[in-house]
Coordinates of N, CA and C in Angstrom, one line a residue:
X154 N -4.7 -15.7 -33.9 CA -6.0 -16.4 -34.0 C -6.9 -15.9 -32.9
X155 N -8.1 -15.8 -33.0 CA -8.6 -15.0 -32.4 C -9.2 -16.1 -31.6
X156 N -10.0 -16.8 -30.4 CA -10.4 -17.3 -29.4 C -11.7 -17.8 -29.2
X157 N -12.3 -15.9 -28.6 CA -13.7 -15.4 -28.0 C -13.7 -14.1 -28.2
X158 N -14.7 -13.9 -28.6 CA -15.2 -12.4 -28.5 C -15.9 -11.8 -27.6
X159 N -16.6 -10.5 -26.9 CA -17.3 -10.1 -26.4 C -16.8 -10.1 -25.0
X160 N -16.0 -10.3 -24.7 CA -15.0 -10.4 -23.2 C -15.0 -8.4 -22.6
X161 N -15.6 -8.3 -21.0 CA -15.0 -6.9 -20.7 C -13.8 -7.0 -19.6
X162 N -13.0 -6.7 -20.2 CA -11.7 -6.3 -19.9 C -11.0 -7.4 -19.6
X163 N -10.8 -8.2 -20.4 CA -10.3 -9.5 -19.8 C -8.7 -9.1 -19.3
X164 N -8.1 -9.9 -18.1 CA -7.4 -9.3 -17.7 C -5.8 -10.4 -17.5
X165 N -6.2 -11.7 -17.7 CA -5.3 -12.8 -17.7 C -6.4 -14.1 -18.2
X166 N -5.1 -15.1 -18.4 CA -5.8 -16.3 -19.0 C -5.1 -17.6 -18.5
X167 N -5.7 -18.5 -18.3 CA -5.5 -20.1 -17.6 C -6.0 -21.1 -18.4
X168 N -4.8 -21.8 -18.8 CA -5.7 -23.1 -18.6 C -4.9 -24.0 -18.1
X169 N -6.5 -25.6 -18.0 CA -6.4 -26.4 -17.3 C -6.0 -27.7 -18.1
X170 N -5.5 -28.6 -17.4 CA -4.7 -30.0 -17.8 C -5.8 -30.6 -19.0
X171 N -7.1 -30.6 -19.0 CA -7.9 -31.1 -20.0 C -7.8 -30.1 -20.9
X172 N -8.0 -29.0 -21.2 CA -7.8 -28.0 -22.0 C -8.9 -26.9 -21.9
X173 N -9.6 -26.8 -20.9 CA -9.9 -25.9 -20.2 C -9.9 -24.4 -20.5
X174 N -10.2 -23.7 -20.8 CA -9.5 -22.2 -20.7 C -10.2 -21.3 -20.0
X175 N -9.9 -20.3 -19.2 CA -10.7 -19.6 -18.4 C -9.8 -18.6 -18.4
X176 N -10.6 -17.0 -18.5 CA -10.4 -15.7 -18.7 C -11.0 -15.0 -17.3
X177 N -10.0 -14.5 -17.1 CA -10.6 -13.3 -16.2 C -11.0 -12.0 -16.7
X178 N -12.3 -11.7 -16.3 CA -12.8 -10.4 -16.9 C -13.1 -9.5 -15.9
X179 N -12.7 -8.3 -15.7 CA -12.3 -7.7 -14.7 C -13.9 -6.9 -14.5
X180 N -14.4 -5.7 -15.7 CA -15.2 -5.0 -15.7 C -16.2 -6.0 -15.5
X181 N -16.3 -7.2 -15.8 CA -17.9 -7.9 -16.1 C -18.1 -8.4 -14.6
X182 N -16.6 -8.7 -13.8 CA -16.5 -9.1 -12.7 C -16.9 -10.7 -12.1
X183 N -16.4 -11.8 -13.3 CA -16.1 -12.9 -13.4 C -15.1 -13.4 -14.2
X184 N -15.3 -14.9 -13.9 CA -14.4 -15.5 -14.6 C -15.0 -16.6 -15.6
X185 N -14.7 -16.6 -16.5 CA -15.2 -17.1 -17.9 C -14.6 -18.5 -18.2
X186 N -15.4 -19.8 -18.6 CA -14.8 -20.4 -19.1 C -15.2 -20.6 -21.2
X187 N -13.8 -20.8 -22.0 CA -14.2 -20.9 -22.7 C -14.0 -22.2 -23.9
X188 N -15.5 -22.4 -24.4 CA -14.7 -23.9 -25.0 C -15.3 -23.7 -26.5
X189 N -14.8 -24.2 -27.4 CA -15.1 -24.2 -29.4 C -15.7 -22.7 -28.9
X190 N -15.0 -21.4 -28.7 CA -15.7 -20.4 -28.8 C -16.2 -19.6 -28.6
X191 N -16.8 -20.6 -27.1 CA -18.5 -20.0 -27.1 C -17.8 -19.7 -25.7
X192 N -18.1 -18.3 -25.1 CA -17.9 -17.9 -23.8 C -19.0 -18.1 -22.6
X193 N -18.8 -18.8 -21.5 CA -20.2 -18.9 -20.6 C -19.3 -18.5 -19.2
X194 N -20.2 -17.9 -18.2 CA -19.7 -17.8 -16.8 C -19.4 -18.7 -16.0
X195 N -18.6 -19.0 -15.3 CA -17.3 -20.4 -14.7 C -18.2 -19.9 -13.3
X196 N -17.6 -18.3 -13.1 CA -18.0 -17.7 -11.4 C -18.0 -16.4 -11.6
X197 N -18.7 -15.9 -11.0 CA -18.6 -14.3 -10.5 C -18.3 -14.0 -9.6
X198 N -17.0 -12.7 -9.1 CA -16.2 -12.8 -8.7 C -15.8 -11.4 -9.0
X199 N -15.7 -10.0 -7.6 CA -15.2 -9.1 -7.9 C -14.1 -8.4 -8.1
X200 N -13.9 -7.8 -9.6 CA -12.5 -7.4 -9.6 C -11.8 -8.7 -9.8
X201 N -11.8 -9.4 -10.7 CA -10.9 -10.4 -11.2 C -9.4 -9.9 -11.9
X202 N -8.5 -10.0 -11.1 CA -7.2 -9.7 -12.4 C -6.2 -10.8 -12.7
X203 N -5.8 -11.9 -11.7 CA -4.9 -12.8 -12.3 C -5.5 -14.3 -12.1
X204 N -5.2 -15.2 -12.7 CA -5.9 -16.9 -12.8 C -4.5 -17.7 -12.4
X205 N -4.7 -18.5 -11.9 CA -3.7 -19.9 -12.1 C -4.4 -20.9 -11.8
X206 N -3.5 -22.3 -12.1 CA -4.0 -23.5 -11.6 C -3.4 -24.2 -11.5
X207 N -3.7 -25.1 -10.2 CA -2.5 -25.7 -9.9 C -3.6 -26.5 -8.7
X208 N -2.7 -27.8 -9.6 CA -3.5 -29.2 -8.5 C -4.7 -29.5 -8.5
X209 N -5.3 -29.3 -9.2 CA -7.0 -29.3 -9.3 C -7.7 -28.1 -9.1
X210 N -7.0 -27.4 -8.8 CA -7.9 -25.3 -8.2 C -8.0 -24.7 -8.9
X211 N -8.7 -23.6 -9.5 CA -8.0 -22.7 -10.2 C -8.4 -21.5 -9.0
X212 N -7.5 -20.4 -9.4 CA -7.6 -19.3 -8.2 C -7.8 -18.0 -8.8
X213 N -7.9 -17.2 -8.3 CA -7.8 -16.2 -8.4 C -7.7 -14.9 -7.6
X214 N -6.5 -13.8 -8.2 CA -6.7 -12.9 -7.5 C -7.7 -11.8 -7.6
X215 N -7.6 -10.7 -6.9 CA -8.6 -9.5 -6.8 C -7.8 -8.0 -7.0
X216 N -8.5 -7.4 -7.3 CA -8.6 -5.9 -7.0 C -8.7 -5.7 -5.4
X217 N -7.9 -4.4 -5.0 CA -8.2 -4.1 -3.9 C -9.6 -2.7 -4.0
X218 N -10.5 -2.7 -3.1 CA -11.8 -2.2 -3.4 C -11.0 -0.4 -3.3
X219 N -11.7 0.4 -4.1 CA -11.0 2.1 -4.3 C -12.2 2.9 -3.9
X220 N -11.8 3.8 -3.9 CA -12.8 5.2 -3.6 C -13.0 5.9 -4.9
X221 N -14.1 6.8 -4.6 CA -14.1 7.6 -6.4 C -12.9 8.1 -6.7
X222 N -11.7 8.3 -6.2 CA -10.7 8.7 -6.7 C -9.8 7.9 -7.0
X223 N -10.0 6.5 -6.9 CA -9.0 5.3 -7.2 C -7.8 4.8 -6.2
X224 N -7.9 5.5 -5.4 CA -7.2 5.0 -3.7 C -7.7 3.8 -3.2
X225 N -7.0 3.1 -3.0 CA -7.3 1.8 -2.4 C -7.6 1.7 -1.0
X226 N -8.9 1.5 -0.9 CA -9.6 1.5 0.9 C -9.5 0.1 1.5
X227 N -9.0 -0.7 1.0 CA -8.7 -2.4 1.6 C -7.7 -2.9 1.0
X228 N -7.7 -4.2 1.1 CA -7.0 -4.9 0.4 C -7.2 -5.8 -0.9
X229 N -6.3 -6.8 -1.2 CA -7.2 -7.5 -2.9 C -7.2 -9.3 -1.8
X230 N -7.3 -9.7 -2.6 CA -7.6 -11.5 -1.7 C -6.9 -12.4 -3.2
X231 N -7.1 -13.6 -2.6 CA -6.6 -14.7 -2.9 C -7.5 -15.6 -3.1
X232 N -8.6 -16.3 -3.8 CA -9.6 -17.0 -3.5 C -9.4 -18.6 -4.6
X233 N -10.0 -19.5 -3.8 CA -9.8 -20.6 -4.7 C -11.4 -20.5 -5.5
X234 N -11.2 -20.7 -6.5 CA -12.5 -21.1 -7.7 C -13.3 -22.3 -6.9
X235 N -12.6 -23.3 -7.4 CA -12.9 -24.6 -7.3 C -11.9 -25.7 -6.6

């Protein structure tokens, strides 16, 4: 069954105790919540690749930032949404 459409690169998915759903989209470089369908922006946020939640938060991790050749010049982070 299909969800939402129009998502770039979604990369993981969460949901929340009320029923919540939120997508990480990596290329668009947020996180999406989605409800009956309809996709709207939660947060923006670079390099989104994994979601959880836990205790009231949802989190997310990152990409570590690359050079034009895809070598990683930092690190990725850990950040709370909410």
């Amino acid at each position: 069954t299909r969800l939402a459409t129009g998502l770039l690169g979604a990369t993981s998915v969460e949901l929340g105790p009320d029923g919540k759903m939120w997508v990480s989209e990596l290329f668009a470089g947020k996180i999406s919540l989605i409800r009956n369908g309809k996709v709207s922006t939660y947060a923006e946020i670079g390099s989104p690749l994994g979601l959880t939640y836990f205790k009231g938060t949802l989190y997310a991790g990152t990409a570590a930032p690359t050079d034009e050749n895809g070598n990683p010049t930092g690190t990725g982070t850990i950040v709370a949404i909410r």
